[in-house]
C-alpha cells in the first residue's frame, strides 16, 4: 500500500506524458472521441459568459433606474379579473397624495401619464411622440440632467402652463435649434413653449438600443390635454435604498386603506422595487444556466461513452503491452491507475480544447452587434467546473476499461495476438 | 535455497476438457545454479516456467521462492515478487515497439522504488552488461534479433533478480546469434546469476550445469549436464560427426 502511494506521483507523470503522446499521435481520433466533451465545455462556457455579460448590462440598466426607486401601478388581481376593469384600478392623484403624506420612508413621488402625441414645429410633423405628464419631483427621482434651460417647477404645475421639456432626439427629429428654449411646438393643436432640454437615455436591454424622441409636460397640463387619460404608474423615491421592505409595506397599507380593501381582498395595485426586478432576472438567468447545464450533462454523457469506447479499444490493442507490464511487476492497482490517468488526460485535453473554443465563442458573443454583451466573460468558477467535470467524466467512463485492463491475466495477455 | 517446488500440479480447463500440464513436479534449485529444462513440445516446460516466474499459479502443490510461499500470495504480492525477484526472458522478446532500448530496460523500474535518474543509471548499466552500451537510443525495429534479445535480457537483469528465467530464449534466433546469447548466459552465470532456461536444443543445454527433462508434465530425469545420458550421447554423436567431417576434409589417399 505504502509502496503504491510512493510510486503513484512518478507513475502518474509518466502516464500523463505517455497519454499525451498517444493523443498527439492520433490527433483526429482523439478529437472525435472527445467531441462531446469539447462541445459540452465550450457551450457551458459560452452560455455562462453570455449570461454574465447580460447580467452586467441588466444590472447597470437597473442602476440607471436607481436603487431608491419604487414603482407603483394599478393592477387587476387575477381573482377579480371578471368583475373589474383595468380602468377601475388606475392610480388617482388623491391616492398618490395619501402615499406621499402617510409613508415615512417615501421622500417624494411623481405620477407618470404617458401619451402618444403628434408634435409639429414649422412644417415638420412627427406622429406618435411619447409625451409624458410629470411632476417637478420627476427631476430628482429620474436624475436626468437638464442640459439647456430649466427644469419644471411648482408654478408650471399649479398654473397648468403649456410648457414642455424635450430631449435631444426630439430636437434632431423636429429640426429645432440647438438651443430650442423659447421656441414653440404644437401638440394636439396647442402651442407649447420649450423651457429646457433633458438628456437622452438609451435602454439597451428593454429597448432596441435606440433612443426615442420624448416630450415632458406638467402633469396638470397633461390631464387637461387628455381628459379621458389616466395615470399609467408612479415613481416614488425612498429616503434610503435599504428601506425597500418598509416602503412596500407602508405603500400597501396606505393604498389598501384609501381603496377600502379589507380582509382577504387582494391588492388592486402593485408596488415593486428594483431589487425585485433584479431577483426576477436572476431567477431567469438561473433557469437558463440550469437548462444549459442539462445540455452539457447530455454532451458529457455522450462524450463519456466515446471515451469508454476508445479506452476499451486501447485496452484491447495493448493487451500484450499490459501483459508485459504485469509480467515485470505492475500491480493491478497500478495498471488501473495508468488507464484511469490516460482516460482523465484525454478528457482534460478535450476539456482544454473546449475551454479554448468557449473563449473564442465568448469573443464572438462580445461582438454581436446590438446585443450589448461587451462584458461577456467566462467566470473562474465555470472554468474550474469544466475542468472538474471533464476529469470526472474520465474517471467514471474510464473505470470500466481500466478495471478490464487491471484484471487481465498476465499469461493470457501475453499470448494475445 | 532459491527455488523449492513440491508436488506441483497445473490443470488447464478448456471447456469440458481438463489438460493436465504438470502432474506433480518436485524440484529444488540452489543459488547460482544454471539449469536447462528440456522436453518435447507440450511436455509442460512453459507451464513450469510460468509458475516459477509467478506469472501463473499452480492448481495444487507448493512453490517456495527464497523462503516465501508464493502459492499463498495474491495478485499484488505476486506482482511485487515478479518485479523484485524474477527476471523473465521470453522467446519472442516482448519489447515495447515504440520505446528505445533504454526505455524498455527501464520498464520494470517504473514499478519499483527507484527514482527516474537512478532507474536510468541502472538501465544503462544493464545494457552495458549485455554489450549494448552503444545502442541505448535504438528502437526494437532498429536492432537485430540477437540485439533485441539482449535488450530483453538487460530488462530481466535490471532489478537484480535472484533468478533469471528464460523460456526458449534462442528459439527465434539463428545459430550464430544463438551462440552469442548462450555465451552471454554463461558469462552472467559466471558472475553469480542463478539461471533457469528452457530449450529443446542439446547444444544450448550444453551451457547449463544441470539438465532437467520433462515428459507429460513429469520430471523424467535430473542430472548434472556431464552425467546426463541423453546429453552424453548427443556429445558423442557430435564429436563423431565432427571427426567424419574432418575425415572427409582430409585429402584422398592419406589413409
Ligand atoms: N492456456 C492453456 N490452456 C489450455 N491448455 C494449455 C494452456 N497452456 C498450455 N496448455 C497445454 O498444456 C500442455 C503443456 O504446455 P506447455 O507448458 O506450453 O508445453 P511446452 O512449453 O513444453 O511446449 C500442452 O498440452 C498444452 O496444450
Ligand atoms: Mg513452450
XYZ file of C-alpha atoms and ligand atoms in Angstrom:
700
model
C 0.000 0.000 0.000
C 2.717 2.443 1.030
C 4.677 1.304 -1.998
C 1.769 2.056 -4.273
C 1.442 5.522 -2.784
C 5.152 6.103 -3.253
C 5.201 5.335 -6.938
C 1.881 6.990 -7.786
C 3.160 10.538 -8.446
C 6.018 9.388 -10.671
C 3.832 6.904 -12.498
C 1.110 9.498 -12.959
C 3.514 11.967 -14.530
C 4.875 9.265 -16.828
C 1.395 8.131 -17.749
C 0.265 11.669 -18.487
C 3.183 12.133 -20.900
C 2.521 8.722 -22.425
C -1.149 9.589 -22.861
C -0.355 12.997 -24.343
C 1.977 11.292 -26.794
C -0.761 8.882 -27.824
C -3.301 11.689 -28.155
C -0.859 13.637 -30.315
C -0.158 10.558 -32.426
C -3.901 10.057 -33.012
C -4.971 13.676 -33.241
C -8.084 13.143 -35.347
C -9.274 10.114 -33.431
C -8.764 11.886 -30.100
C -10.598 14.954 -31.369
C -13.592 12.885 -32.456
C -13.547 10.920 -29.233
C -13.607 13.995 -27.070
C -16.030 15.928 -29.283
C -18.833 15.523 -26.769
C -16.665 16.944 -24.009
C -15.374 19.737 -26.250
C -18.888 20.765 -27.228
C -20.225 20.431 -23.707
C -17.485 22.526 -22.138
C -17.472 25.133 -24.912
C -21.234 25.592 -24.719
C -21.428 25.903 -20.939
C -18.637 28.471 -21.058
C -20.336 30.428 -23.830
C -23.740 30.326 -22.126
C -22.431 31.317 -18.712
C -20.263 34.060 -20.220
C -23.214 35.423 -22.189
C -25.367 35.388 -19.066
C -22.613 37.107 -17.105
C -22.430 39.808 -19.759
C -26.201 40.085 -19.844
C -26.322 40.363 -16.075
C -23.702 43.121 -16.092
C -25.732 45.068 -18.672
C -29.012 44.477 -16.913
C -27.651 45.465 -13.537
C -26.226 48.672 -14.897
C -29.560 49.384 -16.569
C -31.259 48.810 -13.253
C -28.739 51.080 -11.625
C -29.682 53.746 -14.141
C -33.231 53.373 -12.838
C -31.934 53.986 -9.379
C -31.744 51.902 -6.288
C -34.132 54.128 -4.359
C -36.962 53.982 -6.853
C -40.289 52.349 -6.124
C -42.698 51.509 -8.908
C -46.441 51.770 -8.181
C -49.241 50.954 -10.599
C -52.808 49.783 -10.604
C -53.318 46.133 -11.409
C -56.344 43.909 -11.646
C -55.739 40.901 -9.422
C -56.280 37.513 -11.004
C -59.198 36.729 -8.720
C -61.146 39.829 -9.733
C -60.436 39.649 -13.420
C -64.083 39.048 -14.373
C -65.519 41.696 -12.116
C -63.410 44.796 -12.591
C -61.784 46.598 -15.441
C -58.248 47.962 -15.579
C -59.702 51.482 -15.672
C -61.158 50.861 -12.213
C -57.781 50.300 -10.619
C -55.736 53.139 -12.091
C -53.913 55.380 -9.644
C -55.556 58.674 -8.712
C -53.923 61.880 -7.576
C -55.718 61.557 -4.242
C -54.169 58.152 -3.673
C -50.694 59.380 -4.553
C -51.112 62.376 -2.247
C -52.041 59.953 0.541
C -48.982 57.832 -0.161
C -46.733 60.856 -0.148
C -48.203 62.083 3.099
C -48.515 58.855 5.112
C -45.469 56.824 4.094
C -42.462 57.950 6.163
C -39.996 56.031 4.015
C -41.149 57.818 0.851
C -39.414 61.084 0.195
C -41.199 62.127 -2.967
C -43.059 60.733 -5.918
C -44.303 61.594 -9.351
C -47.215 60.259 -11.368
C -46.401 59.290 -14.919
C -49.091 59.938 -17.529
C -47.984 58.718 -20.899
C -49.486 59.599 -24.229
C -48.534 59.455 -27.863
C -48.973 62.859 -29.479
C -48.320 64.482 -32.784
C -45.676 67.162 -32.463
C -45.304 69.937 -35.021
C -42.697 72.639 -35.471
C -42.835 74.744 -38.566
C -43.534 72.374 -41.447
C -42.206 69.309 -39.719
C -44.612 66.942 -38.069
C -43.852 63.873 -36.008
C -46.552 61.361 -35.122
C -46.704 59.248 -32.023
C -44.170 61.130 -29.962
C -44.027 59.829 -26.421
C -45.378 62.627 -24.268
C -45.313 62.226 -20.517
C -47.056 64.256 -17.852
C -44.898 64.606 -14.769
C -44.497 66.438 -11.514
C -41.411 68.573 -10.915
C -40.241 65.896 -8.466
C -39.548 63.751 -11.538
C -36.225 65.557 -11.959
C -34.945 64.363 -8.581
C -36.308 60.875 -8.966
C -35.141 60.150 -12.523
C -31.985 62.197 -12.174
C -31.855 63.046 -15.856
C -29.724 66.110 -16.448
C -31.262 69.302 -17.797
C -28.716 70.292 -20.411
C -30.180 73.572 -21.542
C -32.814 75.808 -19.984
C -34.543 74.962 -16.713
C -36.380 72.096 -15.065
C -40.098 72.197 -14.257
C -41.180 73.969 -11.105
C -44.272 74.122 -8.893
C -45.643 77.104 -10.765
C -45.668 75.236 -14.078
C -47.737 72.545 -12.361
C -50.029 74.754 -10.373
C -50.851 77.035 -13.281
C -51.005 74.185 -15.785
C -48.712 76.086 -18.071
C -48.243 74.999 -21.638
C -44.545 74.454 -21.301
C -42.525 71.416 -22.188
C -39.155 69.763 -21.850
C -37.782 67.885 -24.822
C -34.852 65.558 -25.318
C -32.061 65.888 -27.827
C -33.559 63.249 -30.059
C -36.703 65.309 -30.497
C -34.655 68.401 -31.363
C -32.930 66.391 -34.008
C -36.108 64.803 -35.386
C -38.067 68.045 -35.486
C -35.144 70.066 -36.818
C -35.218 72.568 -33.947
C -32.392 74.917 -32.996
C -29.539 73.543 -30.973
C -30.854 75.699 -28.128
C -34.628 75.427 -28.616
C -35.694 77.255 -25.458
C -38.315 79.902 -26.179
C -39.122 78.071 -29.426
C -42.588 76.590 -29.626
C -44.020 73.292 -30.773
C -47.634 72.301 -31.325
C -49.052 69.314 -29.503
C -52.616 68.410 -30.407
C -53.094 71.916 -31.764
C -51.934 73.601 -28.577
C -48.800 75.618 -28.570
C -46.150 74.706 -26.020
C -43.084 76.691 -25.174
C -39.897 74.699 -24.764
C -38.277 75.581 -21.439
C -35.463 73.066 -21.298
C -33.664 70.094 -22.809
C -33.146 66.847 -20.886
C -30.539 64.290 -21.726
C -31.467 61.369 -23.876
C -31.149 57.941 -22.269
C -30.941 54.667 -24.041
C -32.230 51.471 -22.524
C -30.310 48.826 -24.333
C -31.913 45.832 -22.735
C -35.534 46.731 -22.892
C -35.476 48.962 -25.889
C -33.966 48.467 -29.276
C -30.768 50.172 -28.198
C -32.023 53.319 -29.861
C -33.333 56.382 -28.150
C -36.780 57.819 -28.755
C -37.903 61.385 -29.123
C -39.531 62.443 -25.870
C -41.601 65.366 -24.646
C -42.396 66.079 -21.000
C -45.204 68.376 -19.871
C -46.573 69.252 -16.436
C -48.959 66.597 -15.189
C -51.804 69.068 -14.686
C -51.383 70.253 -18.269
C -51.379 66.659 -19.448
C -54.640 65.929 -17.665
C -56.276 68.868 -19.278
C -54.870 67.866 -22.666
C -56.196 64.363 -22.269
C -59.283 64.451 -20.043
C -60.004 60.769 -20.583
C -56.470 59.679 -19.895
C -55.164 58.111 -16.752
C -52.005 57.900 -14.696
C -50.108 54.908 -16.045
C -47.941 54.457 -12.993
C -45.956 56.386 -10.436
C -42.344 56.510 -9.423
C -41.698 57.053 -5.740
C -38.324 57.579 -4.131
C -37.287 56.124 -0.790
C -35.201 58.131 1.612
C -32.621 55.338 1.738
C -32.043 52.370 -0.598
C -32.329 49.871 2.282
C -35.936 50.793 3.047
C -37.465 48.641 0.333
C -39.388 46.374 2.731
C -40.730 49.322 4.743
C -41.681 51.230 1.617
C -43.604 48.300 0.168
C -45.420 47.690 3.462
C -46.289 51.340 4.014
C -47.485 51.981 0.488
C -49.545 48.806 0.511
C -51.169 49.726 3.810
C -51.996 53.248 2.689
C -53.287 52.143 -0.690
C -55.469 49.404 0.801
C -56.892 51.852 3.274
C -57.601 54.510 0.649
C -59.121 51.944 -1.686
C -61.130 50.384 1.129
C -59.687 46.912 0.596
C -60.366 44.799 3.643
C -59.596 41.353 4.951
C -58.579 38.903 2.281
C -59.385 41.171 -0.634
C -56.353 41.131 -2.904
C -54.415 44.258 -3.780
C -55.689 46.148 -6.796
C -52.272 47.740 -7.239
C -48.694 46.724 -7.326
C -45.618 48.043 -5.549
C -42.224 46.973 -6.801
C -38.660 47.909 -6.092
C -35.607 47.477 -8.297
C -34.342 44.551 -6.222
C -37.408 42.576 -7.265
C -36.589 43.139 -10.912
C -33.024 42.018 -10.223
C -34.277 38.940 -8.362
C -36.588 38.176 -11.255
C -33.733 38.436 -13.701
C -31.540 36.241 -11.532
C -34.262 33.600 -11.446
C -34.465 33.594 -15.226
C -30.679 33.528 -15.523
C -30.554 30.646 -13.065
C -33.120 28.712 -15.072
C -31.183 29.295 -18.293
C -27.966 28.158 -16.610
C -29.695 25.037 -15.329
C -31.052 24.339 -18.797
C -27.606 24.762 -20.302
C -26.272 22.511 -17.550
C -28.693 19.814 -18.693
C -27.480 20.089 -22.275
C -23.909 19.926 -21.066
C -24.724 16.903 -18.940
C -26.018 15.101 -22.012
C -22.999 16.005 -24.121
C -20.679 14.905 -21.328
C -22.570 11.607 -21.199
C -22.144 11.197 -24.952
C -18.514 12.249 -24.607
C -18.045 9.806 -21.756
C -19.374 6.917 -23.818
C -16.918 7.908 -26.559
C -14.122 7.875 -24.017
C -15.166 4.485 -22.714
C -15.237 3.113 -26.245
C -11.800 4.441 -27.156
C -10.333 3.212 -23.889
C -11.755 -0.269 -24.496
C -10.151 -0.195 -27.943
C -6.909 0.952 -26.349
C -7.002 -1.832 -23.757
C -7.620 -4.468 -26.397
C -4.974 -3.043 -28.773
C -2.442 -3.008 -25.983
C -3.273 -6.300 -24.312
C 0.246 -7.658 -24.914
C 1.750 -4.488 -23.520
C -0.421 -4.796 -20.431
C 0.662 -8.437 -20.094
C 4.297 -7.383 -20.313
C 3.870 -4.594 -17.773
C 2.258 -7.077 -15.392
C 4.988 -9.627 -16.054
C 7.661 -7.130 -14.993
C 5.791 -6.240 -11.825
C 2.927 -3.797 -12.457
C 0.317 -4.486 -9.812
C -3.392 -4.497 -10.820
C -3.915 -1.229 -8.930
C -1.103 0.396 -10.876
C -2.489 -0.774 -14.217
C -5.902 0.543 -13.157
C -4.348 3.873 -12.271
C -2.466 4.029 -15.539
C -5.592 3.607 -17.651
C -7.613 5.953 -15.474
C -4.944 8.606 -15.798
C -4.962 8.066 -19.526
C -8.742 8.484 -19.730
C -8.633 11.545 -17.498
C -5.811 13.046 -19.544
C -7.818 12.509 -22.716
C -10.851 14.148 -21.117
C -8.806 17.031 -19.761
C -7.299 17.649 -23.187
C -10.849 17.653 -24.558
C -11.875 19.982 -21.742
C -8.953 22.317 -22.504
C -9.877 22.418 -26.194
C -13.475 23.052 -25.120
C -12.393 25.920 -22.875
C -10.336 27.447 -25.690
C -13.255 27.071 -28.102
C -15.607 28.506 -25.488
C -13.357 31.536 -25.059
C -13.381 32.074 -28.810
C -17.168 31.913 -28.718
C -17.131 34.459 -25.893
C -15.094 36.799 -28.094
C -17.719 36.317 -30.790
C -20.574 36.918 -28.352
C -18.995 40.161 -27.193
C -19.087 41.473 -30.706
C -22.631 40.536 -31.653
C -23.937 43.863 -32.907
C -26.709 45.365 -30.812
C -26.658 42.602 -28.199
C -24.795 44.734 -25.662
C -22.854 41.733 -24.386
C -19.495 43.503 -24.398
C -18.975 42.468 -20.809
C -19.494 38.766 -21.515
C -16.747 36.860 -19.712
C -16.406 33.268 -18.513
C -16.102 33.466 -14.725
C -13.414 31.431 -12.980
C -15.958 29.073 -11.405
C -17.248 27.844 -14.744
C -13.701 27.062 -15.899
C -12.926 25.216 -12.681
C -16.236 23.383 -13.029
C -15.463 22.444 -16.647
C -12.092 21.023 -15.686
C -13.701 19.178 -12.772
C -16.460 17.696 -14.897
C -14.019 16.671 -17.631
C -11.862 14.875 -15.103
C -14.920 13.263 -13.515
C -16.072 12.050 -16.927
C -12.668 10.458 -17.436
C -12.817 8.717 -14.088
C -16.399 7.493 -14.420
C -16.200 6.297 -18.014
C -12.559 5.223 -17.849
C -13.241 2.988 -14.851
C -14.709 0.038 -16.730
C -11.907 -0.207 -19.339
C -9.292 0.359 -16.635
C -10.786 -2.419 -14.493
C -10.749 -4.656 -17.529
C -7.046 -3.946 -18.032
C -6.260 -4.368 -14.341
C -7.944 -7.775 -14.245
C -6.130 -9.204 -17.267
C -4.210 -12.368 -16.584
C -0.538 -11.701 -17.471
C -0.016 -15.003 -19.286
C -3.204 -14.750 -21.318
C -2.486 -11.119 -22.119
C 1.000 -12.019 -23.374
C -0.457 -14.750 -25.564
C -2.920 -12.273 -27.107
C -2.391 -11.511 -30.755
C 17.958 -22.210 -1.141
C 16.361 -20.386 -4.057
C 13.572 -22.457 -5.603
C 11.733 -25.278 -3.933
C 8.668 -26.829 -5.548
C 6.799 -29.777 -4.224
C 4.145 -31.917 -5.950
C 3.313 -29.085 -8.314
C 0.256 -29.653 -10.495
C -1.289 -27.482 -13.141
C -4.595 -28.325 -14.758
C -5.991 -26.227 -17.585
C -9.693 -26.306 -18.255
C -10.614 -25.998 -21.890
C -14.403 -26.203 -21.985
C -15.306 -29.611 -20.582
C -11.824 -30.961 -21.125
C -9.098 -30.858 -18.485
C -5.475 -30.684 -19.593
C -3.033 -31.936 -17.001
C 0.016 -29.825 -17.941
C 2.010 -30.586 -14.789
C 1.426 -33.782 -12.811
C 3.330 -33.471 -9.550
C 6.715 -31.914 -10.198
C 9.326 -31.850 -7.418
C 12.325 -29.625 -7.972
C 14.928 -27.832 -5.862
C 17.225 -25.258 -7.433
C 20.027 -23.695 -5.403
C 21.577 -20.286 -5.637
C 23.933 -19.828 -8.618
C 22.810 -22.967 -10.420
C 22.429 -22.947 -14.210
C 19.609 -25.349 -15.089
C 18.342 -26.291 -18.530
C 14.785 -27.620 -18.706
C 14.239 -29.874 -21.682
C 11.470 -31.946 -23.108
C 9.292 -32.459 -26.144
C 6.823 -29.866 -27.229
C 3.779 -29.961 -24.939
C 5.665 -31.602 -22.093
C 4.912 -28.705 -19.746
C 8.143 -26.681 -19.901
C 6.451 -23.300 -20.422
C 3.815 -24.064 -17.837
C 6.531 -24.838 -15.305
C 8.455 -21.664 -16.198
C 5.320 -19.524 -15.862
C 4.706 -20.907 -12.408
C 8.388 -20.413 -11.461
C 8.092 -16.843 -12.755
C 4.941 -16.236 -10.684
C 3.082 -15.413 -13.891
C 0.757 -18.314 -13.293
C -0.323 -20.052 -10.140
C -0.311 -23.809 -9.662
C -3.548 -25.767 -9.314
C -2.000 -27.805 -6.498
C 1.342 -28.105 -4.750
C 3.793 -25.737 -3.144
C 6.235 -23.235 -4.589
C 8.599 -21.597 -2.125
C 10.841 -18.887 -3.560
C 13.636 -17.640 -1.279
C 11.736 -18.930 1.701
C 8.401 -17.369 0.785
C 5.359 -19.455 -0.110
C 4.242 -17.923 -3.393
C 1.337 -20.340 -3.841
C -0.392 -18.485 -0.985
C 0.093 -14.991 -2.409
C -2.421 -12.630 -4.011
C -2.071 -10.792 -7.299
C -0.417 -7.679 -5.861
C 2.134 -9.638 -3.820
C 2.962 -11.824 -6.830
C 3.479 -8.687 -8.937
C 5.971 -7.476 -6.369
C 7.801 -10.823 -6.433
C 7.955 -10.664 -10.241
C 9.317 -7.157 -10.006
C 11.997 -7.786 -7.402
C 12.957 -11.453 -7.506
C 12.440 -12.582 -11.074
C 13.823 -11.679 -14.449
C 11.896 -13.288 -17.287
C 13.159 -13.635 -20.859
C 10.586 -14.561 -23.485
C 11.106 -16.410 -26.745
C 9.502 -13.504 -28.649
C 11.426 -10.780 -26.738
C 8.250 -8.799 -25.862
C 9.762 -5.358 -26.251
C 7.635 -2.195 -26.490
C 7.978 -1.312 -30.172
C 7.808 2.452 -29.782
C 10.220 2.734 -26.864
C 14.014 2.955 -27.071
C 16.210 0.167 -25.741
C 16.834 2.265 -22.636
C 13.110 2.882 -22.043
C 12.400 -0.809 -22.499
C 15.033 -1.765 -19.959
C 13.726 0.870 -17.530
C 10.211 -0.594 -17.632
C 10.452 -2.839 -14.524
C 11.966 0.038 -12.549
C 8.858 2.167 -13.200
C 7.100 -0.218 -10.859
C 9.785 -0.301 -8.201
C 11.199 2.144 -5.713
C 13.805 3.818 -7.909
C 13.584 7.411 -8.995
C 13.988 8.252 -12.656
C 17.683 9.125 -12.535
C 18.605 6.006 -10.587
C 16.468 3.903 -12.906
C 18.199 5.382 -15.921
C 21.623 4.699 -14.456
C 20.707 1.104 -13.672
C 19.201 0.546 -17.093
C 22.367 1.869 -18.756
C 24.489 -0.451 -16.629
C 22.301 -3.420 -17.550
C 22.635 -2.580 -21.247
C 26.422 -2.367 -20.795
C 26.391 -5.818 -19.183
C 24.752 -7.329 -22.263
C 27.098 -5.419 -24.607
C 24.642 -2.839 -25.944
C 26.100 0.337 -24.421
C 26.140 1.926 -27.874
C 22.543 1.079 -28.749
C 20.573 2.633 -25.884
C 18.654 5.071 -28.105
C 17.666 2.481 -30.722
C 14.142 1.239 -31.047
C 13.489 -2.509 -31.389
C 12.920 -2.292 -35.148
C 16.371 -0.717 -35.479
C 18.009 -3.719 -33.793
C 18.851 -7.254 -34.955
C 17.146 -10.279 -33.394
C 20.150 -11.002 -31.215
C 20.322 -7.398 -30.073
C 16.612 -7.421 -29.264
C 17.055 -10.487 -27.098
C 19.981 -8.761 -25.379
C 17.718 -5.802 -24.608
C 15.169 -8.231 -23.191
C 17.880 -9.873 -21.079
C 19.052 -6.470 -19.843
C 15.441 -5.728 -18.876
C 15.270 -9.051 -16.990
C 18.508 -8.228 -15.147
C 17.881 -4.567 -14.408
C 16.282 -5.077 -10.997
C 18.985 -7.602 -9.920
C 16.630 -10.606 -9.696
C 17.590 -13.641 -7.653
C 16.677 -15.878 -10.609
C 16.772 -15.347 -14.343
C 14.132 -17.397 -16.170
C 14.346 -17.816 -19.933
C 11.751 -19.732 -21.961
C 13.422 -20.805 -25.209
C 15.434 -17.575 -25.408
C 17.126 -18.706 -28.606
C 14.015 -20.158 -30.221
C 13.710 -17.265 -32.652
C 17.426 -16.818 -33.358
C 19.833 -18.210 -35.944
C 22.775 -20.444 -34.987
C 25.419 -17.719 -34.774
C 23.206 -15.443 -32.689
C 22.178 -18.385 -30.524
C 25.863 -18.982 -29.689
C 26.266 -15.297 -28.730
C 23.260 -15.410 -26.405
C 24.450 -18.693 -24.861
C 27.863 -17.133 -24.316
C 26.140 -14.200 -22.586
C 24.231 -16.596 -20.293
C 27.450 -18.429 -19.459
C 29.090 -15.123 -18.575
C 26.122 -13.997 -16.433
C 26.241 -17.322 -14.621
C 29.969 -16.880 -14.048
C 29.178 -13.518 -12.463
C 26.913 -15.327 -9.991
C 23.471 -15.211 -11.635
C 21.086 -18.112 -10.994
C 19.609 -19.156 -14.351
C 16.786 -21.495 -15.367
C 16.454 -21.882 -19.108
C 14.051 -23.860 -21.284
C 15.423 -25.228 -24.532
C 14.972 -28.195 -26.804
C 18.457 -27.938 -28.306
C 21.163 -30.060 -26.677
C 23.757 -27.613 -27.958
C 22.118 -24.800 -25.997
C 21.650 -27.003 -22.923
C 25.356 -27.693 -23.011
C 25.967 -24.295 -21.417
C 23.946 -25.318 -18.342
C 25.405 -27.282 -15.449
C 22.288 -29.352 -14.893
C 19.569 -30.709 -17.161
C 16.014 -31.450 -16.011
C 13.928 -33.387 -18.502
C 10.136 -33.335 -18.571
C 7.676 -35.631 -20.254
C 3.890 -35.315 -19.982
C 4.155 -32.938 -17.078
C 6.515 -35.075 -15.047
C 10.254 -34.949 -14.384
C 11.823 -37.965 -16.086
C 15.465 -37.186 -15.473
C 17.521 -34.698 -13.489
C 21.325 -34.882 -13.865
C 24.380 -32.676 -13.990
C 24.974 -31.945 -17.665
C 28.169 -34.002 -17.787
C 26.396 -37.089 -16.498
C 23.117 -36.770 -18.416
C 22.918 -39.887 -20.660
C 20.990 -38.185 -23.465
C 23.356 -35.267 -23.487
C 26.401 -37.561 -23.399
C 25.020 -39.409 -26.425
C 24.490 -36.073 -28.168
C 28.083 -35.048 -27.437
C 29.475 -38.351 -28.710
C 27.389 -38.049 -31.825
C 28.516 -34.504 -32.357
C 32.169 -35.474 -31.899
C 31.789 -38.323 -34.356
C 30.193 -36.079 -36.890
C 32.920 -33.521 -36.409
C 35.531 -36.238 -36.883
C 33.781 -37.509 -40.008
C 33.623 -34.019 -41.355
C 37.293 -33.589 -40.574
C 37.994 -37.015 -42.198
C 36.188 -36.074 -45.359
C 38.101 -32.863 -45.420
C 41.422 -34.810 -45.489
C 42.969 -35.210 -48.915
C 42.116 -38.534 -50.600
C 44.772 -41.252 -50.257
C 46.056 -40.003 -46.941
C 44.863 -43.214 -45.235
N -3.573 -21.790 -21.523
C -3.699 -23.081 -21.767
N -4.922 -23.609 -21.875
C -5.062 -24.946 -22.122
N -4.058 -25.783 -22.280
C -2.801 -25.310 -22.195
C -2.561 -23.938 -21.940
N -1.224 -23.729 -21.900
C -0.662 -24.925 -22.134
N -1.600 -25.879 -22.310
C -1.371 -27.274 -22.525
O -0.542 -27.740 -21.505
C 0.432 -28.609 -22.021
C 1.817 -28.109 -21.732
O 2.050 -26.938 -22.495
P 3.378 -26.100 -22.405
O 3.710 -25.898 -20.987
O 3.198 -24.887 -23.240
O 4.423 -27.080 -23.090
P 5.858 -26.777 -23.701
O 6.263 -25.389 -23.348
O 6.718 -27.796 -23.083
O 5.724 -26.966 -25.168
C 0.144 -28.759 -23.514
O -0.651 -29.888 -23.713
C -0.636 -27.521 -23.827
O -1.531 -27.787 -24.883
Mg 6.835 -23.749 -24.565
